[in-house]
Short mmCIF file of C-alpha atoms and ligand atoms in Angstrom, two decimals:
data_model
loop_
_atom_site.label_atom_id
_atom_site.label_comp_id
_atom_site.label_asym_id
_atom_site.label_seq_id
_atom_site.Cartn_x
_atom_site.Cartn_y
_atom_site.Cartn_z
CA MET X 12 -0.01 -0.02 -0.01
CA THR X 13 1.45 3.39 -0.87
CA GLN X 14 1.29 6.03 1.76
CA THR X 15 0.76 9.68 0.92
CA ASN X 16 2.46 12.42 2.83
CA PRO X 17 0.24 14.03 5.44
CA ARG X 18 -1.11 17.50 4.44
CA ASN X 19 0.14 20.25 6.69
CA ILE X 20 -2.54 22.28 8.56
CA ARG X 21 -1.55 25.68 9.74
CA ILE X 22 -2.50 26.50 13.38
CA PHE X 23 -3.49 30.10 13.70
CA ASP X 24 -3.69 30.88 17.32
CA THR X 25 -5.99 33.66 18.46
CA THR X 26 -5.72 33.25 22.24
CA LEU X 27 -4.33 36.80 22.59
CA ARG X 28 -7.06 38.40 20.47
CA ASP X 29 -10.35 36.50 20.25
CA GLY X 30 -9.47 34.52 23.38
CA GLU X 31 -8.58 37.65 25.38
CA GLN X 32 -12.04 39.06 24.40
CA SER X 33 -13.69 36.43 26.56
CA PRO X 34 -15.20 37.86 29.80
CA GLY X 35 -12.65 38.00 32.61
CA ALA X 36 -9.66 36.94 30.39
CA SER X 37 -8.01 40.26 29.85
CA MET X 38 -4.30 40.21 30.35
CA ASN X 39 -1.73 42.88 30.92
CA LEU X 40 1.34 43.44 28.82
CA GLY X 41 3.64 41.19 30.85
CA GLU X 42 1.10 38.44 30.90
CA LYS X 43 0.49 38.62 27.12
CA LEU X 44 4.28 38.35 26.56
CA GLU X 45 4.42 35.31 28.82
CA VAL X 46 1.59 33.62 26.85
CA ALA X 47 3.20 34.65 23.48
CA HIS X 48 6.50 32.94 24.51
CA ALA X 49 4.50 29.80 25.49
CA LEU X 50 2.64 29.85 22.20
CA ALA X 51 5.89 30.15 20.22
CA ALA X 52 7.38 27.24 22.19
CA LEU X 53 4.12 25.24 21.46
CA GLY X 54 4.83 25.73 17.73
CA VAL X 55 1.83 27.70 16.44
CA ASP X 56 2.33 28.81 12.86
CA ILE X 57 0.59 32.13 13.24
CA MET X 58 -0.06 34.03 16.39
CA GLU X 59 -2.75 36.75 16.38
CA ALA X 60 -1.37 39.08 19.01
CA GLY X 61 -4.25 41.53 19.18
CA PHE X 62 -6.31 44.18 17.61
CA PRO X 63 -3.99 47.28 17.59
CA ILE X 64 -6.63 50.00 16.97
CA ALA X 65 -8.75 48.69 19.92
CA SER X 66 -6.79 50.26 22.69
CA PRO X 67 -3.29 51.66 23.35
CA GLY X 68 -2.69 48.49 25.49
CA ASP X 69 -3.54 46.31 22.55
CA PHE X 70 -1.27 48.27 20.34
CA GLU X 71 1.60 48.10 22.80
CA ALA X 72 1.12 44.33 23.20
CA VAL X 73 1.16 43.62 19.49
CA ARG X 74 4.21 45.88 19.16
CA GLU X 75 6.16 44.15 21.99
CA ILE X 76 5.28 40.69 20.74
CA ALA X 77 6.18 41.55 17.10
CA ALA X 78 9.51 42.96 18.28
CA THR X 79 10.44 40.03 20.54
CA ILE X 80 8.83 36.79 19.45
CA ARG X 81 10.66 34.82 16.81
CA GLY X 82 9.30 31.77 14.98
CA PRO X 83 5.63 32.21 14.34
CA VAL X 84 4.13 34.76 11.95
CA ILE X 85 2.80 37.61 14.13
CA CYS X 86 -0.60 38.86 13.01
CA GLY X 87 -2.61 41.97 13.86
CA LEU X 88 -6.34 42.45 13.27
CA ALA X 89 -7.90 45.44 11.58
CA ARG X 90 -11.21 46.34 10.11
CA CYS X 91 -11.27 47.30 6.45
CA ASN X 92 -10.50 50.93 6.99
CA ASP X 93 -7.33 53.02 6.66
CA GLY X 94 -7.04 53.91 10.29
CA ASP X 95 -7.17 50.35 11.53
CA ILE X 96 -4.79 49.04 8.83
CA ASP X 97 -2.18 51.75 9.28
CA ARG X 98 -2.28 51.18 13.14
CA ALA X 99 -1.95 47.45 12.71
CA TRP X 100 1.16 47.92 10.53
CA GLN X 101 2.69 50.45 13.02
CA ALA X 102 2.42 47.71 15.63
CA LEU X 103 3.60 44.90 13.45
CA GLN X 104 6.62 46.39 11.54
CA LYS X 105 9.27 44.91 13.84
CA ALA X 106 7.99 41.35 13.34
CA GLU X 107 10.27 38.81 11.74
CA ARG X 108 7.24 37.81 9.60
CA ALA X 109 4.10 39.86 9.81
CA ARG X 110 0.58 39.33 8.72
CA ILE X 111 -2.29 41.92 8.57
CA HIS X 112 -5.71 40.35 9.05
CA VAL X 113 -8.50 42.41 7.66
CA PHE X 114 -12.17 41.65 8.30
CA LEU X 115 -15.55 42.80 7.05
CA ALA X 116 -18.90 41.26 7.78
CA THR X 117 -20.70 39.77 4.66
CA SER X 118 -23.94 38.24 5.89
CA ALA X 119 -27.27 39.83 5.02
CA ILE X 120 -28.09 40.46 8.72
CA HIS X 121 -24.78 42.35 9.26
CA ARG X 122 -24.95 44.19 5.89
CA GLU X 123 -28.48 45.45 6.64
CA PHE X 124 -28.42 46.17 10.37
CA LYS X 125 -24.78 46.83 11.37
CA LEU X 126 -23.05 48.15 8.24
CA ARG X 127 -26.01 49.47 6.15
CA MET X 128 -24.08 48.60 3.02
CA THR X 129 -25.03 46.94 -0.32
CA GLN X 130 -23.26 43.93 -1.59
CA ASP X 131 -21.30 45.95 -4.07
CA GLU X 132 -20.23 48.36 -1.40
CA ILE X 133 -19.06 45.41 0.78
CA ILE X 134 -16.91 44.04 -2.17
CA ALA X 135 -15.44 47.46 -2.84
CA ARG X 136 -14.53 47.91 0.83
CA ALA X 137 -13.03 44.39 1.08
CA VAL X 138 -10.87 45.00 -1.92
CA SER X 139 -9.60 48.36 -0.69
CA GLY X 140 -8.88 46.95 2.68
CA VAL X 141 -6.85 44.12 1.31
CA GLN X 142 -5.01 46.50 -1.13
CA ARG X 143 -4.05 48.91 1.66
CA ALA X 144 -2.77 46.02 3.82
CA LEU X 145 -0.83 44.65 0.96
CA ALA X 146 0.97 48.00 0.52
CA TYR X 147 2.54 47.27 3.92
CA CYS X 148 3.14 43.51 3.80
CA ASP X 149 2.66 40.65 1.48
CA ASP X 150 0.94 38.32 3.93
CA VAL X 151 -2.71 39.47 4.13
CA GLU X 152 -5.61 37.51 5.48
CA PHE X 153 -9.21 38.47 4.69
CA SER X 154 -12.05 37.42 6.94
CA ALA X 155 -15.68 37.50 5.78
CA GLU X 156 -17.20 37.97 9.20
CA ASP X 157 -20.27 35.82 9.71
CA ALA X 158 -19.38 33.83 6.48
CA ALA X 159 -21.28 30.80 7.84
CA ARG X 160 -24.56 32.79 7.49
CA THR X 161 -23.68 34.54 4.14
CA GLU X 162 -25.50 33.64 1.07
CA ILE X 163 -23.11 31.25 -0.73
CA ASP X 164 -23.27 33.10 -4.17
CA PHE X 165 -22.28 36.35 -2.51
CA LEU X 166 -19.55 34.75 -0.28
CA CYS X 167 -17.98 33.32 -3.58
CA ARG X 168 -18.02 36.76 -5.13
CA VAL X 169 -16.43 38.42 -2.05
CA VAL X 170 -13.80 35.70 -1.75
CA GLU X 171 -12.90 35.93 -5.42
CA ALA X 172 -12.52 39.72 -5.26
CA ALA X 173 -10.43 39.55 -2.05
CA ILE X 174 -8.04 37.02 -3.60
CA GLU X 175 -7.88 39.12 -6.85
CA ALA X 176 -6.86 42.02 -4.64
CA GLY X 177 -4.05 40.00 -3.14
CA ALA X 178 -5.28 38.20 -0.04
CA THR X 179 -3.36 34.92 0.44
CA THR X 180 -5.54 33.55 3.18
CA ILE X 181 -9.24 33.57 3.17
CA ASN X 182 -10.97 32.88 6.49
CA VAL X 183 -14.51 31.45 6.80
CA PRO X 184 -15.64 32.55 10.35
CA ASP X 185 -18.65 30.95 12.05
CA THR X 186 -18.93 34.19 14.07
CA VAL X 187 -21.94 33.20 16.09
CA GLY X 188 -21.38 29.44 16.33
CA TYR X 189 -24.37 28.63 14.26
CA THR X 190 -23.14 26.11 11.63
CA THR X 191 -22.91 22.39 11.77
CA PRO X 192 -20.14 20.08 10.38
CA GLU X 193 -22.15 19.09 7.32
CA GLU X 194 -22.81 22.75 6.44
CA MET X 195 -19.23 23.71 7.06
CA PHE X 196 -17.96 20.91 4.79
CA GLN X 197 -20.26 21.98 2.03
CA ARG X 198 -19.40 25.66 2.37
CA VAL X 199 -15.66 25.04 2.10
CA GLN X 200 -16.16 22.61 -0.87
CA ALA X 201 -18.31 25.21 -2.56
CA LEU X 202 -15.60 27.82 -2.22
CA LEU X 203 -13.04 25.32 -3.59
CA ASN X 204 -15.30 24.34 -6.50
CA ARG X 205 -16.73 27.74 -7.45
CA VAL X 206 -14.12 30.33 -6.86
CA PRO X 207 -11.93 30.51 -9.95
CA ASN X 208 -8.84 31.88 -8.28
CA ILE X 209 -9.11 29.85 -5.02
CA ASP X 210 -5.87 28.10 -5.77
CA LYS X 211 -4.06 31.34 -4.94
CA ALA X 212 -5.20 31.34 -1.30
CA ILE X 213 -5.32 29.07 1.74
CA ILE X 214 -8.82 28.57 3.13
CA SER X 215 -9.09 28.98 6.90
CA CYS X 216 -11.89 28.30 9.27
CA HIS X 217 -12.66 30.19 12.50
CA CYS X 218 -15.38 28.58 14.61
CA HIS X 219 -17.16 29.69 17.67
CA ASP X 220 -18.53 27.22 20.14
CA ASP X 221 -22.08 28.45 20.86
CA LEU X 222 -23.52 24.99 20.05
CA GLY X 223 -20.55 23.04 21.26
CA LEU X 224 -19.56 22.27 17.61
CA ALA X 225 -16.51 24.49 17.04
CA VAL X 226 -13.98 21.60 17.07
CA ALA X 227 -16.28 19.34 14.88
CA ASN X 228 -16.87 22.22 12.45
CA SER X 229 -13.19 22.96 12.20
CA LEU X 230 -12.44 19.26 11.41
CA ALA X 231 -15.17 19.28 8.86
CA ALA X 232 -13.57 22.30 7.17
CA VAL X 233 -10.26 20.53 7.12
CA ALA X 234 -11.86 17.38 5.62
CA ALA X 235 -13.29 19.57 2.90
CA GLY X 236 -9.88 21.11 2.08
CA ALA X 237 -9.22 23.98 4.50
CA GLY X 238 -5.51 24.43 5.21
CA GLN X 239 -5.62 26.65 8.32
CA ILE X 240 -7.55 26.48 11.59
CA GLU X 241 -8.02 29.38 13.95
CA CYS X 242 -8.28 28.43 17.57
CA THR X 243 -7.39 29.26 21.07
CA VAL X 244 -5.71 27.52 24.05
CA ASN X 245 -8.37 26.00 26.34
CA GLY X 246 -11.00 27.15 23.79
CA ILE X 247 -11.28 30.56 25.55
CA GLY X 248 -13.09 33.30 23.54
CA GLU X 249 -16.24 35.43 23.11
CA ARG X 250 -19.31 33.85 24.79
CA ALA X 251 -18.90 29.98 24.75
CA GLY X 252 -15.51 30.43 23.24
CA ASN X 253 -13.53 29.43 20.18
CA CYS X 254 -12.36 26.11 18.73
CA SER X 255 -10.03 24.55 21.30
CA LEU X 256 -6.45 24.31 19.97
CA GLU X 257 -5.59 21.23 22.00
CA GLU X 258 -8.65 19.25 21.01
CA VAL X 259 -8.58 20.01 17.29
CA VAL X 260 -4.80 19.27 17.15
CA MET X 261 -5.11 15.99 19.06
CA ALA X 262 -8.14 14.92 16.99
CA MET X 263 -6.16 15.36 13.76
CA ARG X 264 -3.09 13.67 15.28
CA THR X 265 -5.10 10.76 16.91
CA ARG X 266 -7.14 10.19 13.73
CA GLN X 267 -4.40 10.77 11.15
CA ASP X 268 -5.76 7.75 9.48
CA LEU X 269 -8.97 9.74 8.75
CA TYR X 270 -7.72 13.20 8.09
CA GLY X 271 -4.30 12.53 6.65
CA THR X 272 -3.05 15.79 8.14
CA HIS X 273 -0.10 17.01 10.21
CA THR X 274 0.51 20.16 12.36
CA ASN X 275 3.70 21.75 13.67
CA ILE X 276 2.33 21.65 17.27
CA LYS X 277 4.65 20.18 19.83
CA THR X 278 1.87 18.33 21.52
CA GLU X 279 3.81 17.63 24.75
CA ARG X 280 3.62 21.32 25.32
CA LEU X 281 -0.25 21.37 25.45
CA VAL X 282 -0.75 20.79 29.11
CA PRO X 283 1.91 23.27 30.33
CA THR X 284 0.53 25.93 27.94
CA SER X 285 -3.11 25.28 29.03
CA ARG X 286 -2.01 25.53 32.71
CA LEU X 287 -0.09 28.71 32.18
CA LEU X 288 -3.04 30.37 30.46
CA SER X 289 -5.45 29.19 33.14
CA LYS X 290 -3.22 30.55 35.77
CA ILE X 291 -2.78 33.83 34.10
CA THR X 292 -6.41 34.40 33.20
CA GLY X 293 -7.89 32.75 36.35
CA LEU X 294 -10.19 30.82 34.08
CA ASP X 295 -10.11 27.20 35.32
CA VAL X 296 -10.10 24.32 33.00
CA GLN X 297 -12.88 21.99 33.86
CA ARG X 298 -11.61 18.58 35.23
CA ASN X 299 -13.21 16.54 32.44
CA LYS X 300 -12.06 18.80 29.66
CA ALA X 301 -10.82 16.79 26.68
CA VAL X 302 -7.06 16.44 26.40
CA VAL X 303 -5.92 18.88 29.16
CA GLY X 304 -8.42 18.35 31.99
CA ARG X 305 -7.12 16.85 35.13
CA ASN X 306 -9.39 13.90 34.69
CA ALA X 307 -8.74 13.47 30.94
CA PHE X 308 -6.55 10.33 31.55
CA ALA X 309 -7.90 9.21 34.95
CA HIS X 310 -9.50 5.77 34.92
CA GLU X 311 -11.87 5.23 37.96
CA ALA X 312 -13.90 2.13 36.98
CA GLY X 313 -12.34 -1.13 38.04
CA ILE X 314 -12.89 -2.78 34.67
CA HIS X 315 -11.09 0.03 32.94
CA GLN X 316 -8.20 -0.15 35.27
CA ASP X 317 -7.94 -3.82 34.75
CA GLY X 318 -7.92 -3.44 31.00
CA MET X 319 -5.39 -0.60 31.20
CA LEU X 320 -2.94 -2.82 33.25
CA LYS X 321 -3.17 -5.54 30.68
CA GLU X 322 -2.85 -3.25 27.69
CA ARG X 323 -3.31 0.50 27.91
CA ARG X 324 -4.66 0.88 24.38
CA THR X 325 -7.86 -0.96 25.62
CA TYR X 326 -9.14 2.29 27.06
CA GLU X 327 -6.56 4.95 26.06
CA ILE X 328 -6.51 6.49 22.59
CA MET X 329 -3.76 9.05 23.45
CA ARG X 330 -0.74 8.68 25.73
CA PRO X 331 -0.85 11.24 28.60
CA GLU X 332 2.85 12.05 28.08
CA ASP X 333 2.15 12.98 24.45
CA VAL X 334 0.09 15.91 25.56
CA GLY X 335 2.34 16.87 28.37
CA PHE X 336 1.08 15.13 31.46
CA ALA X 337 3.90 13.80 33.53
CA LYS X 338 4.34 10.04 33.46
CA THR X 339 4.11 9.86 37.25
CA ASP X 340 2.58 12.26 39.63
CA LEU X 341 4.58 11.44 42.69
CA VAL X 342 7.89 13.29 42.52
CA LEU X 343 9.97 14.82 45.10
CA GLY X 344 10.65 14.75 48.84
CA LYS X 345 12.67 16.27 51.59
CA HIS X 346 15.95 14.93 50.26
CA SER X 347 15.59 15.97 46.66
CA GLY X 348 18.10 18.45 45.48
CA ARG X 349 18.08 21.61 43.33
CA ALA X 350 18.85 19.71 40.09
CA ALA X 351 15.94 17.33 40.57
CA LEU X 352 13.64 20.27 41.16
CA ALA X 353 14.93 22.07 38.07
CA ASP X 354 14.44 18.92 36.04
CA ARG X 355 10.88 18.40 37.25
CA ALA X 356 10.07 22.09 36.61
CA ARG X 357 11.45 21.78 33.06
CA GLU X 358 9.27 18.72 32.47
CA LEU X 359 6.27 20.59 33.78
CA GLY X 360 6.96 23.36 31.24
CA PHE X 361 8.73 25.98 33.44
CA GLN X 362 12.13 27.26 32.41
CA LEU X 363 13.46 28.83 35.64
CA ASN X 364 16.49 31.12 35.66
CA GLY X 365 19.02 30.77 38.50
CA GLU X 366 17.39 33.34 40.75
CA GLN X 367 13.93 31.92 40.21
CA LEU X 368 15.13 28.37 40.86
CA GLN X 369 16.74 29.47 44.11
CA LEU X 370 13.49 31.18 45.30
CA VAL X 371 11.42 28.22 44.40
CA PHE X 372 13.94 25.80 45.95
CA ASP X 373 13.91 27.70 49.23
CA GLN X 374 10.08 27.50 49.32
CA PHE X 375 10.28 23.86 48.25
CA LYS X 376 12.47 23.03 51.29
CA ILE X 377 10.01 24.77 53.63
CA LEU X 378 7.16 22.85 52.12
CA ALA X 379 9.07 19.49 52.27
CA ASP X 380 9.38 19.93 55.93
CA LYS X 381 5.65 20.24 56.35
CA LYS X 382 4.70 17.59 53.80
CA LYS X 383 6.22 14.16 53.16
CA GLN X 384 5.39 13.66 49.57
CA ILE X 385 5.37 16.62 47.00
CA PHE X 386 3.31 16.19 43.94
CA ASP X 387 3.56 17.88 40.59
CA GLY X 388 0.48 20.03 41.50
CA ASP X 389 2.41 21.26 44.60
CA ILE X 390 5.43 22.17 42.49
CA ILE X 391 3.31 23.96 39.88
CA ALA X 392 1.59 25.96 42.60
CA LEU X 393 4.93 26.87 44.33
CA ILE X 394 6.50 27.99 40.99
CA GLN X 395 3.53 30.08 40.04
CA GLN X 396 3.36 31.59 43.44
CA GLN X 397 7.01 32.57 43.31
CA ILE X 398 6.65 33.90 39.73
CA ALA X 399 3.71 36.01 40.83
CA ASP X 400 5.54 37.34 43.82
CA ALA X 401 8.72 38.18 41.84
CA SER X 402 6.83 39.92 38.98
CA ASN X 403 4.77 41.91 41.43
CA THR X 404 7.35 43.00 43.95
CA ALA X 405 5.26 45.70 45.39
CA TRP X 406 3.70 44.05 48.46
CA THR X 407 4.51 40.72 49.98
CA LEU X 408 3.38 38.83 53.00
CA VAL X 409 5.80 38.49 55.95
CA SER X 410 3.58 36.89 58.49
CA TYR X 411 0.07 36.74 59.93
CA SER X 412 -1.58 35.43 63.00
CA LEU X 413 -5.32 34.87 63.38
CA ASP X 414 -7.68 34.43 66.26
CA SER X 415 -11.03 33.24 65.07
CA GLY X 416 -13.94 30.94 66.01
CA THR X 417 -17.60 30.39 66.16
CA ASP X 418 -19.58 33.48 67.22
CA ARG X 419 -16.45 35.55 67.59
CA VAL X 420 -15.37 38.57 65.64
CA PRO X 421 -12.00 37.47 64.02
CA CYS X 422 -8.78 39.26 65.08
CA ILE X 423 -5.87 39.29 62.66
CA GLU X 424 -2.35 40.57 63.00
CA LEU X 425 -0.75 41.03 59.61
CA THR X 426 2.72 42.09 58.59
CA LEU X 427 3.58 43.05 55.02
CA ARG X 428 6.73 44.07 53.27
CA HIS X 429 6.98 46.87 50.74
CA GLY X 430 10.48 47.45 49.49
CA ASP X 431 12.71 47.57 52.60
CA GLN X 432 9.97 48.46 55.04
CA THR X 433 7.54 46.28 56.91
CA PHE X 434 4.15 47.33 58.12
CA THR X 435 2.00 45.63 60.81
CA GLN X 436 -1.69 46.08 61.53
CA ARG X 437 -3.90 44.33 64.07
CA VAL X 438 -7.52 44.38 63.07
CA GLN X 439 -10.57 42.98 64.88
CA GLN X 440 -13.20 43.22 62.23
CA GLY X 441 -15.04 41.20 59.63
CA ASP X 442 -17.44 38.26 59.01
CA GLY X 443 -14.85 35.47 59.38
CA PRO X 444 -11.13 35.14 58.70
CA ILE X 445 -11.21 35.90 54.95
CA ASP X 446 -13.20 39.16 55.51
CA ALA X 447 -10.66 40.07 58.22
CA ALA X 448 -7.78 39.37 55.87
CA PHE X 449 -9.24 41.78 53.35
CA TRP X 450 -9.72 44.47 56.03
CA ALA X 451 -6.16 44.09 57.33
CA VAL X 452 -4.64 44.24 53.85
CA GLU X 453 -6.77 47.37 52.97
CA LYS X 454 -5.80 49.02 56.13
CA ILE X 455 -2.08 48.68 55.53
CA ILE X 456 -2.07 49.49 51.78
CA GLY X 457 -4.85 52.00 51.62
CA ILE X 458 -6.44 50.55 48.45
CA LYS X 459 -10.22 49.67 48.78
CA THR X 460 -11.51 46.68 46.84
CA GLU X 461 -14.74 44.78 46.61
CA CYS X 462 -14.49 41.05 46.43
CA LYS X 463 -16.48 39.72 43.46
CA GLU X 464 -15.30 36.09 43.46
CA PHE X 465 -13.39 33.80 45.78
CA ARG X 466 -12.42 30.25 44.98
CA VAL X 467 -10.34 27.75 46.85
CA ARG X 468 -9.28 24.38 45.51
CA SER X 469 -6.60 21.91 46.36
CA ALA X 470 -3.58 21.68 44.14
CA THR X 471 -3.06 18.01 44.84
CA ILE X 472 -4.65 15.29 47.05
CA GLY X 473 -4.43 14.65 50.76
CA ARG X 474 -5.14 16.64 53.94
CA ASP X 475 -1.83 18.45 53.62
CA ALA X 476 -2.41 19.43 50.03
CA MET X 477 -1.49 22.85 48.86
CA GLY X 478 -4.54 25.13 48.66
CA GLU X 479 -4.89 27.40 45.62
CA VAL X 480 -6.94 30.44 46.06
CA ASN X 481 -8.26 32.70 43.22
CA VAL X 482 -9.90 36.09 43.99
CA GLU X 483 -11.49 38.56 41.66
CA VAL X 484 -11.78 42.10 43.14
CA GLU X 485 -13.22 45.33 41.78
CA HIS X 486 -11.46 48.68 42.22
CA GLU X 487 -12.65 51.91 40.64
CA GLY X 488 -14.82 49.98 38.14
CA GLN X 489 -12.11 47.63 36.95
CA THR X 490 -11.81 43.95 37.76
CA TYR X 491 -8.53 42.50 38.91
CA ARG X 492 -7.54 38.89 39.60
CA GLY X 493 -5.23 37.39 42.12
CA ASN X 494 -3.81 33.97 42.88
CA GLY X 495 -2.19 32.51 45.87
CA ALA X 496 -1.05 29.06 46.97
CA SER X 497 0.03 27.67 50.37
CA ILE X 498 -0.49 24.61 52.52
CA ASP X 499 -2.26 27.15 54.80
CA SER X 500 -5.50 28.42 53.12
CA VAL X 501 -5.54 31.74 55.00
CA GLU X 502 -1.90 32.51 53.90
CA ALA X 503 -2.98 31.49 50.32
CA THR X 504 -5.95 33.88 50.64
CA ILE X 505 -3.72 36.75 51.74
CA SER X 506 -1.24 36.09 48.95
CA ALA X 507 -4.13 36.16 46.41
CA ILE X 508 -5.40 39.43 47.72
CA LEU X 509 -1.91 40.85 47.56
CA ASN X 510 -1.43 39.60 44.03
CA ALA X 511 -4.63 41.40 42.91
CA ILE X 512 -3.59 44.58 44.72
CA ASN X 513 -0.18 44.46 43.26
CA ARG X 514 -1.94 44.35 39.81
CA ILE X 515 -3.87 47.46 40.75
CA VAL X 516 -0.63 49.29 41.94
CA THR X 517 1.16 48.14 38.62
CA GLU X 518 -1.80 49.37 36.56
CA LYS X 519 -1.88 52.71 38.37
CA ASN X 520 1.87 53.17 37.74
CA LEU X 521 1.56 52.28 34.10
CA ARG X 522 -1.36 54.64 33.61
CA ALA X 523 0.54 57.36 35.31
CA SER X 524 3.35 56.87 32.81
CA GLY X 525 0.68 57.04 30.00
CA ARG X 526 1.54 53.63 28.56
CA VAL X 527 -1.69 51.71 28.67
CA SER X 528 -5.38 52.35 28.71
CA PRO X 529 -7.66 51.36 31.69
CA GLN X 530 -9.06 48.39 29.62
CA ASP X 531 -5.72 46.58 29.97
CA ALA X 532 -6.10 45.48 33.41
O1 KIV D 9 -15.60 35.61 14.92
C1 KIV D 9 -15.19 36.29 14.03
O2 KIV D 9 -15.86 36.48 12.97
C2 KIV D 9 -13.90 36.94 14.24
C3 KIV D 9 -13.35 37.71 13.06
C4 KIV D 9 -12.76 39.00 13.34
C5 KIV D 9 -12.38 36.76 12.34
O3 KIV D 9 -13.28 36.94 15.23
ZN1 ZN D 10 -14.02 35.20 16.44
#
């Protein structure tokens, strides 16, 4: 039997643009850069870094990413108008390889109610947008927004005109997550069969998940001949989200027999990248999420476990290590050295520099004194806590003591460090220890916040597991997230509050220096 070479499918990641539009997922500049480095290490072909005209913060992020990230094509989004396109190019010009992505809605409902434009006007605007972008760079993508609900005859006309104008990628977005796999397949096939110059462009799909079909629709587009998939890590994005990168990539890899495709994604980076994004955005990944959820490879039923012991393929279609889960979860103990910790951190997806490793190792030793067995989850929580502390050096916890109980107003004594100084407050106030911690932090720092969300979960198993706390607080109409981790849940809570307050302080400083807009928090 002759085997044909697999067809390469480009992975266009839009975590930093469409993903970042998802409620509660906004990231600051440093966080976007951290995600951008992780996406480059993951091997995405194209990284949509943002929508430069949207805000000064978006512009700055695209510019920084274009100037520093090497490997993937860096893309900036623009509507089909001169101002957007010029701004996109200003942000992108330092990229090793740049792409301008212009979009314009094409469906009847958008034409009539949003744009108030005729079909001919839409075509003229699309053509002039592509041509203006092309004057800056030769990699231009055109998106027919709401393509999935656009009359097919008109869609074919717009696509032909955009290619004629010079677009080299044509994106077919299912903007509202309305289409089905059968329909998507037919739509891509129709474009391939009916647009005379379609061989001059790559067809891309961009599916939203409102009906839970984004991955299935993207696979259908690929089966019909699309050569690019637009997706996000953990499937984050507007409303129900976008096509999930890890799911669509692993579906193509696991069923290569069916799709005959290949991607450049280093799949063993999927779990670390998913965790990093979840940590930064505070958006948890559900336990049973395909590919990267904590339970994705856990076998509970006895009959499954028995089958797995005899031959893992009885119940396992992918190997956990292929997507970046560690082979074993039980790792280090009291006697483990720095090299072992560095090794483990690397396997978990963290490249620590000498200083970071020392900080994490110091905390690791303290934890190892309290806890016999240290699991991967503990190490991840420790590293992330140290990175958060180091990147937000404004306020850190020195110590606390708490007196609390049933029917008693809690009393907390808290000491914080800021630069070389320490500050102590004793506060007897609040509806329980968490509320008391908020009061004490506010009294010392002088920044008032309202707690909107508070979540605690264990990083690993056992009564001595590290507790991870996520808080969401509001300050002057903006929402800020904070994370903390410790074996002591009150300490983790204080760290999470400080992490959020340090973001507020950083944001205030940046705003004072005129670099970003308030939306960037
Ligand atoms: O969903 C959508 O239509 C988009 C476009 C801008 C590509 O995000
Ligand atoms: Zn979208």
